[in-house]
Amino acid sequence: MKELKIALLGLGTVGSGVYTSIMDRKGALEELLGHRLKLSSILIKDSSKARPFVKGVPLTSEFEKAIGEEVPDVVIEAIGGIEPARSYIIQSLEAGCHVISANKDLIARHGEELTERAAAKGVRFVYEASVGGGIPILRTLRELLRINRIQHVEAILNGTSNFILSYMRTTGSSFEKALELAQKKGYAEPDPTNDIEGLDAFYKAMVLSKWIYGVQPSWEEVQVEGIGNVLLEEIQLAEQMGLRLKHLVLLNDRLDLQVQPVFVDSDHPLYGVEGVDNAIRIQTDLLGCLTLQGPGAGAEATASAIVEDLLSIYETREIYRNKPAVSELCPKKQEQEVNTYLLVGEKINFTKERISAIEKHGIIIDRTSLRFQPISLAALLYEGPLPLEQEDEFISVISIYPVRLSKSGKGIEKEKVPVAE
Amino acid sequence: MKELKIALLGLGTVGSGVYTSIMDRKGALEELLGHRLKLSSILIKDSSKARPFVKGVPLTSEFEKAIGEEVPDVVIEAIGGIEPARSYIIQSLEAGCHVISANKDLIARHGEELTERAAAKGVRFVYEASVGGGIPILRTLRELLRINRIQHVEAILNGTSNFILSYMRTTGSSFEKALELAQKKGYAEPDPTNDIEGLDAFYKAMVLSKWIYGVQPSWEEVQVEGIGNVLLEEIQLAEQMGLRLKHLVLLNDRLDLQVQPVFVDSDHPLYGVEGVDNAIRIQTDLLGCLTLQGPGAGAEATASAIVEDLLSIYETREIYRNKPAVSELCPKKQEQEVNTYLLVGEKINFTKERISAIEKHGIIIDRTSLRFQPISLAALLYEGPLPLEQEDEFISVISIYPVRLSKSGKGIEKEKVPVAE
Ligand SMILES: NC(=O)c1ccc[n+]([C@@H]2O[C@H](COP(=O)([O-])OP(=O)(O)OC[C@H]3O[C@@H](n4cnc5c(N)ncnc54)[C@H](OP(=O)(O)O)[C@@H]3O)[C@@H](O)[C@H]2O)c1
Ligand SMILES: NC(=O)c1ccc[n+]([C@@H]2O[C@H](COP(=O)([O-])OP(=O)(O)OC[C@H]3O[C@@H](n4cnc5c(N)ncnc54)[C@H](OP(=O)(O)O)[C@@H]3O)[C@@H](O)[C@H]2O)c1
């Protein structure tokens, strides 16, 4: 039986999760892999930290030692950031190692280069854990939806933002208080900028775009808005209308990408995704809508994606040689400057409460611009009477447009939004 | 380039969907398969029916002709029922054809035999479409969660039942009226017995059990309850408490299986699954909870699962040779005869409305039998004051037990339920 040697770079949240998962499941992994497994070295930064849970695996703070003394078959990168992670991955690939990474920042920026380097050396570079933590988003898209064309995806990809919005809604707390709790609970980093400003979700969206469509939208042109400007009043008004404000990634096969807070209707599968969970709703031409929901971060969940990736390297090699199911791409700039969306499911239910909230808060609805579509990213400002269309006894899809509130000198104001189309 | 010949058995809802999907995507399929594709014959029952959409593929009502004249590489069975489907599949396997089937009744009963016959002939027998329609449940479990031990699953696997329960709740209709609409819309069969009595979900649960754990619980011992006895009052009472009644399959790694209506809390991922959608929540030891939601039936969604299965036969052959990740099995009979469950998420939010509904309807809660567990299938009858446990500013998990109503000579009565543990 051949022995597979694995080097682990980083022993923080993710690295420790990987260490423990591999150690705990060594027998089962060896059976599935058909090889013996050996963690050959672990790279850390600070040699003075005590790591009493590590048993029998050499720790080093020198990359050359981690990879040089006993060239590993697989390198797992769980350091984060661009450098030195990028250089270490390149050196590992050049040395003929497969590489697994959880590093969305790096993959969003340099994924193409790293994938090409891997291909040139005949090794694999995989990174399921970089998008959606434990949820097998990337492999579902590429392995299980091969003939399905991905028309658009809507996703909650930043657990910290989702936690903050959930917490504000359920407890009536301010943004600041919710953020503080997220940090206390370890969901948000000490410097939470990437989460709060939408950058973390943006990087993941860029990884997704490349993965699904083979290209990324222009980095400069994507609108990225975080949750820093979300008002409690806005969340509460939405709730009165049966809507929730969620921080979403919206990406379609025309390479339109938005990363921003969106009102979500109660019939939409992302409506119920609360706390630190992540989720993605995938619209395809054949299957229809598939939604995956699960833990988007955390030591064990992330380790799950990494260890499943490890198995995939040795077990489903062939599948990766196929081209991804690429949609007909017609990248185009967005025509209108609308920056708030309302996501509705297939049916929208106009309860008495909702109607009166709509009326009370002056949402204006236009009977003439009704759009009946299975799922809409519609941002429509309606004028006129409330459109109640009866079909059987449900009411058909109507995209209503909740007014986005904004802070101004005079307190909270309703924002004027241009009418779309 | 080799030519792959495919015979299609059945040209009803599913068969027609498969026909159209393959014809529409022939070029893309051939590219992914690396082979030319040919639909070599279609088996139907009634030769007198007009099928104007079929072009250039011979139709026959004789199985021997469908498979005999030009032995196909793959046979897709979309007839349904036990016989003649079973004999046709056996003959196809014996002739060296791979077989794809959507037939849960048959696979629940004879899946093991058919899989063994396929293995003996070195061909594949696959059936993603038999559980959850278009949702890639089986392949996610076996290919993407290989090292994850599946601890339990909770699933909505019968779209007709889910539609009826959703419709009763949102419109206040009776069961009879909801069923009539489901039939009118083509969700329920003219004879809806299998859907309504829970048998369809039971067959799918049996397929799942075999797939995940390699064994099935004893057919005689499983409690199967459909939605035929669900009362509108019960749905409405649950709604006042922020709960929904859903028809679920509950299966765990001790081979406990229940198929029955269950109260689901608003924080649970199955709560928002409405209409004809199906969904499964998979609890594993490493990833945690993964939920998949999507269309559980329909021509195109089901065809998606079948065509993706076709690709998998030629692309991921190896993966199927591995054993499924089998949990330590300790089949045991259930200890208590409790037949109503309440599913709660990680946090249960005791709003004022919920507390007053609980008090009003006399749900009794016992402070001493609180169970703090990440997800509970708890069926507990509590007595005593309402347990409000503060953790941060959420209230921790508490399993409350809504009283199940039942019809009796004297009208609607609350059912006495034995206290668990
Ligand atoms: N946390 C999550 O839930 C999660 C989920 C999905 C993806 N990710 C991604 O996974 C990666 C790791 O995240 P994390 O949360 O585990 O980070 P972390 O807790 O900060 O751990 C980083 C680890 O890398 C080591 N390290 C940092 N700089 C190094 C250097 N120059 N040389 C050698 N070692 C170095 C650190 O060493 P010391 O221990 O000596 O400080 C530490 O062990 C990131 O790319 C992140 O985006 C994280
Ligand atoms: N419908 C769904 O959404 C769905 C979803 C998942 C799985 N499934 C499963 O898929 C299978 C097919 O379902 P379906 O809804 O497509 O059924 P269907 O609409 O009733 O179609 C059955 C087809 O099989 C043919 N057939 C029936 N008995 C036959 C026989 N003895 N010999 C030859 N052909 C025969 C029929 O021929 P004629 O056209 O001549 O009558 C018809 O074309 C079932 O196992 C079902 O459980 C269905």
JSON list of N, CA and C in Angstrom, two decimals, chain B residues 87-135:
[
{"chain": "B", "resi": 87, "resn": "SER", "atom": "N", "xyz": [-38.91, -7.10, -14.93]},
{"chain": "B", "resi": 87, "resn": "SER", "atom": "CA", "xyz": [-38.41, -8.06, -15.92]},
{"chain": "B", "resi": 87, "resn": "SER", "atom": "C", "xyz": [-37.62, -7.36, -17.02]},
{"chain": "B", "resi": 88, "resn": "TYR", "atom": "N", "xyz": [-38.11, -6.22, -17.44]},
{"chain": "B", "resi": 88, "resn": "TYR", "atom": "CA", "xyz": [-37.42, -5.49, -18.51]},
{"chain": "B", "resi": 88, "resn": "TYR", "atom": "C", "xyz": [-36.03, -5.05, -18.05]},
{"chain": "B", "resi": 89, "resn": "ILE", "atom": "N", "xyz": [-35.94, -4.59, -16.80]},
{"chain": "B", "resi": 89, "resn": "ILE", "atom": "CA", "xyz": [-34.63, -4.16, -16.29]},
{"chain": "B", "resi": 89, "resn": "ILE", "atom": "C", "xyz": [-33.69, -5.36, -16.20]},
{"chain": "B", "resi": 90, "resn": "ILE", "atom": "N", "xyz": [-34.22, -6.47, -15.69]},
{"chain": "B", "resi": 90, "resn": "ILE", "atom": "CA", "xyz": [-33.36, -7.66, -15.58]},
{"chain": "B", "resi": 90, "resn": "ILE", "atom": "C", "xyz": [-32.86, -8.10, -16.95]},
{"chain": "B", "resi": 91, "resn": "GLN", "atom": "N", "xyz": [-33.77, -8.14, -17.90]},
{"chain": "B", "resi": 91, "resn": "GLN", "atom": "CA", "xyz": [-33.35, -8.55, -19.25]},
{"chain": "B", "resi": 91, "resn": "GLN", "atom": "C", "xyz": [-32.32, -7.58, -19.83]},
{"chain": "B", "resi": 92, "resn": "SER", "atom": "N", "xyz": [-32.50, -6.29, -19.55]},
{"chain": "B", "resi": 92, "resn": "SER", "atom": "CA", "xyz": [-31.55, -5.29, -20.06]},
{"chain": "B", "resi": 92, "resn": "SER", "atom": "C", "xyz": [-30.17, -5.50, -19.44]},
{"chain": "B", "resi": 93, "resn": "LEU", "atom": "N", "xyz": [-30.16, -5.70, -18.11]},
{"chain": "B", "resi": 93, "resn": "LEU", "atom": "CA", "xyz": [-28.88, -5.93, -17.43]},
{"chain": "B", "resi": 93, "resn": "LEU", "atom": "C", "xyz": [-28.21, -7.20, -17.97]},
{"chain": "B", "resi": 94, "resn": "GLU", "atom": "N", "xyz": [-29.01, -8.25, -18.13]},
{"chain": "B", "resi": 94, "resn": "GLU", "atom": "CA", "xyz": [-28.45, -9.51, -18.63]},
{"chain": "B", "resi": 94, "resn": "GLU", "atom": "C", "xyz": [-27.86, -9.34, -20.03]},
{"chain": "B", "resi": 95, "resn": "ALA", "atom": "N", "xyz": [-28.47, -8.42, -20.79]},
{"chain": "B", "resi": 95, "resn": "ALA", "atom": "CA", "xyz": [-27.95, -8.17, -22.14]},
{"chain": "B", "resi": 95, "resn": "ALA", "atom": "C", "xyz": [-26.73, -7.25, -22.12]},
{"chain": "B", "resi": 96, "resn": "GLY", "atom": "N", "xyz": [-26.31, -6.85, -20.91]},
{"chain": "B", "resi": 96, "resn": "GLY", "atom": "CA", "xyz": [-25.09, -6.04, -20.79]},
{"chain": "B", "resi": 96, "resn": "GLY", "atom": "C", "xyz": [-25.33, -4.54, -20.90]},
{"chain": "B", "resi": 97, "resn": "CYS", "atom": "N", "xyz": [-26.59, -4.11, -20.71]},
{"chain": "B", "resi": 97, "resn": "CYS", "atom": "CA", "xyz": [-26.87, -2.68, -20.78]},
{"chain": "B", "resi": 97, "resn": "CYS", "atom": "C", "xyz": [-26.77, -2.06, -19.38]},
{"chain": "B", "resi": 98, "resn": "HIS", "atom": "N", "xyz": [-26.26, -0.82, -19.31]},
{"chain": "B", "resi": 98, "resn": "HIS", "atom": "CA", "xyz": [-26.43, -0.02, -18.11]},
{"chain": "B", "resi": 98, "resn": "HIS", "atom": "C", "xyz": [-27.91, 0.33, -18.01]},
{"chain": "B", "resi": 99, "resn": "VAL", "atom": "N", "xyz": [-28.43, 0.46, -16.79]},
{"chain": "B", "resi": 99, "resn": "VAL", "atom": "CA", "xyz": [-29.84, 0.82, -16.64]},
{"chain": "B", "resi": 99, "resn": "VAL", "atom": "C", "xyz": [-29.98, 2.03, -15.72]},
{"chain": "B", "resi": 100, "resn": "ILE", "atom": "N", "xyz": [-30.82, 2.97, -16.15]},
{"chain": "B", "resi": 100, "resn": "ILE", "atom": "CA", "xyz": [-31.18, 4.14, -15.33]},
{"chain": "B", "resi": 100, "resn": "ILE", "atom": "C", "xyz": [-32.68, 4.04, -15.07]},
{"chain": "B", "resi": 101, "resn": "SER", "atom": "N", "xyz": [-33.09, 4.23, -13.83]},
{"chain": "B", "resi": 101, "resn": "SER", "atom": "CA", "xyz": [-34.51, 4.11, -13.51]},
{"chain": "B", "resi": 101, "resn": "SER", "atom": "C", "xyz": [-34.96, 5.22, -12.58]},
{"chain": "B", "resi": 102, "resn": "ALA", "atom": "N", "xyz": [-36.26, 5.54, -12.65]},
{"chain": "B", "resi": 102, "resn": "ALA", "atom": "CA", "xyz": [-36.84, 6.57, -11.77]},
{"chain": "B", "resi": 102, "resn": "ALA", "atom": "C", "xyz": [-37.89, 5.94, -10.85]},
{"chain": "B", "resi": 103, "resn": "ASN", "atom": "N", "xyz": [-37.86, 4.61, -10.77]},
{"chain": "B", "resi": 103, "resn": "ASN", "atom": "CA", "xyz": [-38.97, 3.82, -10.23]},
{"chain": "B", "resi": 103, "resn": "ASN", "atom": "C", "xyz": [-38.77, 3.47, -8.75]},
{"chain": "B", "resi": 104, "resn": "LYS", "atom": "N", "xyz": [-39.24, 4.34, -7.86]},
{"chain": "B", "resi": 104, "resn": "LYS", "atom": "CA", "xyz": [-38.98, 4.11, -6.43]},
{"chain": "B", "resi": 104, "resn": "LYS", "atom": "C", "xyz": [-39.66, 2.87, -5.87]},
{"chain": "B", "resi": 105, "resn": "ASP", "atom": "N", "xyz": [-40.88, 2.59, -6.32]},
{"chain": "B", "resi": 105, "resn": "ASP", "atom": "CA", "xyz": [-41.60, 1.41, -5.82]},
{"chain": "B", "resi": 105, "resn": "ASP", "atom": "C", "xyz": [-40.72, 0.17, -6.05]},
{"chain": "B", "resi": 106, "resn": "LEU", "atom": "N", "xyz": [-40.25, 0.06, -7.30]},
{"chain": "B", "resi": 106, "resn": "LEU", "atom": "CA", "xyz": [-39.46, -1.11, -7.68]},
{"chain": "B", "resi": 106, "resn": "LEU", "atom": "C", "xyz": [-38.12, -1.15, -6.95]},
{"chain": "B", "resi": 107, "resn": "ILE", "atom": "N", "xyz": [-37.45, 0.01, -6.87]},
{"chain": "B", "resi": 107, "resn": "ILE", "atom": "CA", "xyz": [-36.11, 0.03, -6.28]},
{"chain": "B", "resi": 107, "resn": "ILE", "atom": "C", "xyz": [-36.18, -0.20, -4.76]},
{"chain": "B", "resi": 108, "resn": "ALA", "atom": "N", "xyz": [-37.23, 0.34, -4.13]},
{"chain": "B", "resi": 108, "resn": "ALA", "atom": "CA", "xyz": [-37.41, 0.07, -2.70]},
{"chain": "B", "resi": 108, "resn": "ALA", "atom": "C", "xyz": [-37.48, -1.44, -2.47]},
{"chain": "B", "resi": 109, "resn": "ARG", "atom": "N", "xyz": [-38.23, -2.13, -3.31]},
{"chain": "B", "resi": 109, "resn": "ARG", "atom": "CA", "xyz": [-38.43, -3.58, -3.13]},
{"chain": "B", "resi": 109, "resn": "ARG", "atom": "C", "xyz": [-37.30, -4.43, -3.69]},
{"chain": "B", "resi": 110, "resn": "HIS", "atom": "N", "xyz": [-36.85, -4.11, -4.91]},
{"chain": "B", "resi": 110, "resn": "HIS", "atom": "CA", "xyz": [-35.93, -5.01, -5.59]},
{"chain": "B", "resi": 110, "resn": "HIS", "atom": "C", "xyz": [-34.59, -4.37, -5.95]},
{"chain": "B", "resi": 111, "resn": "GLY", "atom": "N", "xyz": [-34.31, -3.20, -5.36]},
{"chain": "B", "resi": 111, "resn": "GLY", "atom": "CA", "xyz": [-33.07, -2.48, -5.69]},
{"chain": "B", "resi": 111, "resn": "GLY", "atom": "C", "xyz": [-31.83, -3.32, -5.45]},
{"chain": "B", "resi": 112, "resn": "GLU", "atom": "N", "xyz": [-31.80, -4.05, -4.35]},
{"chain": "B", "resi": 112, "resn": "GLU", "atom": "CA", "xyz": [-30.62, -4.84, -4.02]},
{"chain": "B", "resi": 112, "resn": "GLU", "atom": "C", "xyz": [-30.35, -5.90, -5.09]},
{"chain": "B", "resi": 113, "resn": "GLU", "atom": "N", "xyz": [-31.40, -6.62, -5.43]},
{"chain": "B", "resi": 113, "resn": "GLU", "atom": "CA", "xyz": [-31.26, -7.66, -6.45]},
{"chain": "B", "resi": 113, "resn": "GLU", "atom": "C", "xyz": [-30.76, -7.06, -7.77]},
{"chain": "B", "resi": 114, "resn": "LEU", "atom": "N", "xyz": [-31.37, -5.94, -8.17]},
{"chain": "B", "resi": 114, "resn": "LEU", "atom": "CA", "xyz": [-31.00, -5.34, -9.45]},
{"chain": "B", "resi": 114, "resn": "LEU", "atom": "C", "xyz": [-29.57, -4.82, -9.44]},
{"chain": "B", "resi": 115, "resn": "THR", "atom": "N", "xyz": [-29.17, -4.25, -8.31]},
{"chain": "B", "resi": 115, "resn": "THR", "atom": "CA", "xyz": [-27.80, -3.76, -8.18]},
{"chain": "B", "resi": 115, "resn": "THR", "atom": "C", "xyz": [-26.81, -4.92, -8.25]},
{"chain": "B", "resi": 116, "resn": "GLU", "atom": "N", "xyz": [-27.16, -6.03, -7.62]},
{"chain": "B", "resi": 116, "resn": "GLU", "atom": "CA", "xyz": [-26.27, -7.20, -7.65]},
{"chain": "B", "resi": 116, "resn": "GLU", "atom": "C", "xyz": [-26.16, -7.77, -9.06]},
{"chain": "B", "resi": 117, "resn": "ARG", "atom": "N", "xyz": [-27.29, -7.83, -9.74]},
{"chain": "B", "resi": 117, "resn": "ARG", "atom": "CA", "xyz": [-27.26, -8.34, -11.12]},
{"chain": "B", "resi": 117, "resn": "ARG", "atom": "C", "xyz": [-26.41, -7.43, -12.00]},
{"chain": "B", "resi": 118, "resn": "ALA", "atom": "N", "xyz": [-26.53, -6.11, -11.79]},
{"chain": "B", "resi": 118, "resn": "ALA", "atom": "CA", "xyz": [-25.73, -5.17, -12.58]},
{"chain": "B", "resi": 118, "resn": "ALA", "atom": "C", "xyz": [-24.24, -5.40, -12.31]},
{"chain": "B", "resi": 119, "resn": "ALA", "atom": "N", "xyz": [-23.89, -5.52, -11.01]},
{"chain": "B", "resi": 119, "resn": "ALA", "atom": "CA", "xyz": [-22.49, -5.72, -10.66]},
{"chain": "B", "resi": 119, "resn": "ALA", "atom": "C", "xyz": [-21.95, -7.01, -11.29]},
{"chain": "B", "resi": 120, "resn": "ALA", "atom": "N", "xyz": [-22.77, -8.06, -11.27]},
{"chain": "B", "resi": 120, "resn": "ALA", "atom": "CA", "xyz": [-22.34, -9.34, -11.83]},
{"chain": "B", "resi": 120, "resn": "ALA", "atom": "C", "xyz": [-22.06, -9.22, -13.33]},
{"chain": "B", "resi": 121, "resn": "LYS", "atom": "N", "xyz": [-22.78, -8.34, -13.98]},
{"chain": "B", "resi": 121, "resn": "LYS", "atom": "CA", "xyz": [-22.55, -8.17, -15.43]},
{"chain": "B", "resi": 121, "resn": "LYS", "atom": "C", "xyz": [-21.57, -7.03, -15.72]},
{"chain": "B", "resi": 122, "resn": "GLY", "atom": "N", "xyz": [-21.07, -6.39, -14.70]},
{"chain": "B", "resi": 122, "resn": "GLY", "atom": "CA", "xyz": [-20.12, -5.29, -14.91]},
{"chain": "B", "resi": 122, "resn": "GLY", "atom": "C", "xyz": [-20.75, -4.05, -15.50]},
{"chain": "B", "resi": 123, "resn": "VAL", "atom": "N", "xyz": [-22.04, -3.86, -15.27]},
{"chain": "B", "resi": 123, "resn": "VAL", "atom": "CA", "xyz": [-22.71, -2.64, -15.75]},
{"chain": "B", "resi": 123, "resn": "VAL", "atom": "C", "xyz": [-23.26, -1.87, -14.56]},
{"chain": "B", "resi": 124, "resn": "ARG", "atom": "N", "xyz": [-23.81, -0.72, -14.82]},
{"chain": "B", "resi": 124, "resn": "ARG", "atom": "CA", "xyz": [-24.28, 0.14, -13.75]},
{"chain": "B", "resi": 124, "resn": "ARG", "atom": "C", "xyz": [-25.80, 0.20, -13.70]},
{"chain": "B", "resi": 125, "resn": "PHE", "atom": "N", "xyz": [-26.32, 0.26, -12.48]},
{"chain": "B", "resi": 125, "resn": "PHE", "atom": "CA", "xyz": [-27.76, 0.45, -12.28]},
{"chain": "B", "resi": 125, "resn": "PHE", "atom": "C", "xyz": [-27.89, 1.68, -11.39]},
{"chain": "B", "resi": 126, "resn": "VAL", "atom": "N", "xyz": [-28.39, 2.79, -11.93]},
{"chain": "B", "resi": 126, "resn": "VAL", "atom": "CA", "xyz": [-28.44, 4.05, -11.17]},
{"chain": "B", "resi": 126, "resn": "VAL", "atom": "C", "xyz": [-29.85, 4.64, -11.20]},
{"chain": "B", "resi": 127, "resn": "TYR", "atom": "N", "xyz": [-30.18, 5.41, -10.17]},
{"chain": "B", "resi": 127, "resn": "TYR", "atom": "CA", "xyz": [-31.58, 5.80, -10.01]},
{"chain": "B", "resi": 127, "resn": "TYR", "atom": "C", "xyz": [-31.76, 7.07, -9.20]},
{"chain": "B", "resi": 128, "resn": "GLU", "atom": "N", "xyz": [-30.94, 8.08, -9.51]},
{"chain": "B", "resi": 128, "resn": "GLU", "atom": "CA", "xyz": [-31.06, 9.37, -8.82]},
{"chain": "B", "resi": 128, "resn": "GLU", "atom": "C", "xyz": [-32.49, 9.90, -8.84]},
{"chain": "B", "resi": 129, "resn": "ALA", "atom": "N", "xyz": [-33.17, 9.76, -9.98]},
{"chain": "B", "resi": 129, "resn": "ALA", "atom": "CA", "xyz": [-34.51, 10.35, -10.13]},
{"chain": "B", "resi": 129, "resn": "ALA", "atom": "C", "xyz": [-35.56, 9.71, -9.24]},
{"chain": "B", "resi": 130, "resn": "SER", "atom": "N", "xyz": [-35.23, 8.56, -8.64]},
{"chain": "B", "resi": 130, "resn": "SER", "atom": "CA", "xyz": [-36.26, 7.87, -7.85]},
{"chain": "B", "resi": 130, "resn": "SER", "atom": "C", "xyz": [-36.50, 8.53, -6.49]},
{"chain": "B", "resi": 131, "resn": "VAL", "atom": "N", "xyz": [-35.56, 9.34, -6.02]},
{"chain": "B", "resi": 131, "resn": "VAL", "atom": "CA", "xyz": [-35.72, 10.01, -4.72]},
{"chain": "B", "resi": 131, "resn": "VAL", "atom": "C", "xyz": [-35.54, 11.51, -4.90]},
{"chain": "B", "resi": 132, "resn": "GLY", "atom": "N", "xyz": [-36.60, 12.27, -4.67]},
{"chain": "B", "resi": 132, "resn": "GLY", "atom": "CA", "xyz": [-36.45, 13.73, -4.73]},
{"chain": "B", "resi": 132, "resn": "GLY", "atom": "C", "xyz": [-36.37, 14.31, -6.12]},
{"chain": "B", "resi": 133, "resn": "GLY", "atom": "N", "xyz": [-36.86, 13.57, -7.13]},
{"chain": "B", "resi": 133, "resn": "GLY", "atom": "CA", "xyz": [-36.94, 14.10, -8.50]},
{"chain": "B", "resi": 133, "resn": "GLY", "atom": "C", "xyz": [-35.62, 14.67, -8.99]},
{"chain": "B", "resi": 134, "resn": "GLY", "atom": "N", "xyz": [-35.59, 15.97, -9.24]},
{"chain": "B", "resi": 134, "resn": "GLY", "atom": "CA", "xyz": [-34.41, 16.59, -9.82]},
{"chain": "B", "resi": 134, "resn": "GLY", "atom": "C", "xyz": [-33.28, 16.85, -8.83]},
{"chain": "B", "resi": 135, "resn": "ILE", "atom": "N", "xyz": [-33.56, 16.84, -7.54]},
{"chain": "B", "resi": 135, "resn": "ILE", "atom": "CA", "xyz": [-32.53, 17.16, -6.54]},
{"chain": "B", "resi": 135, "resn": "ILE", "atom": "C", "xyz": [-31.49, 16.03, -6.49]}
]
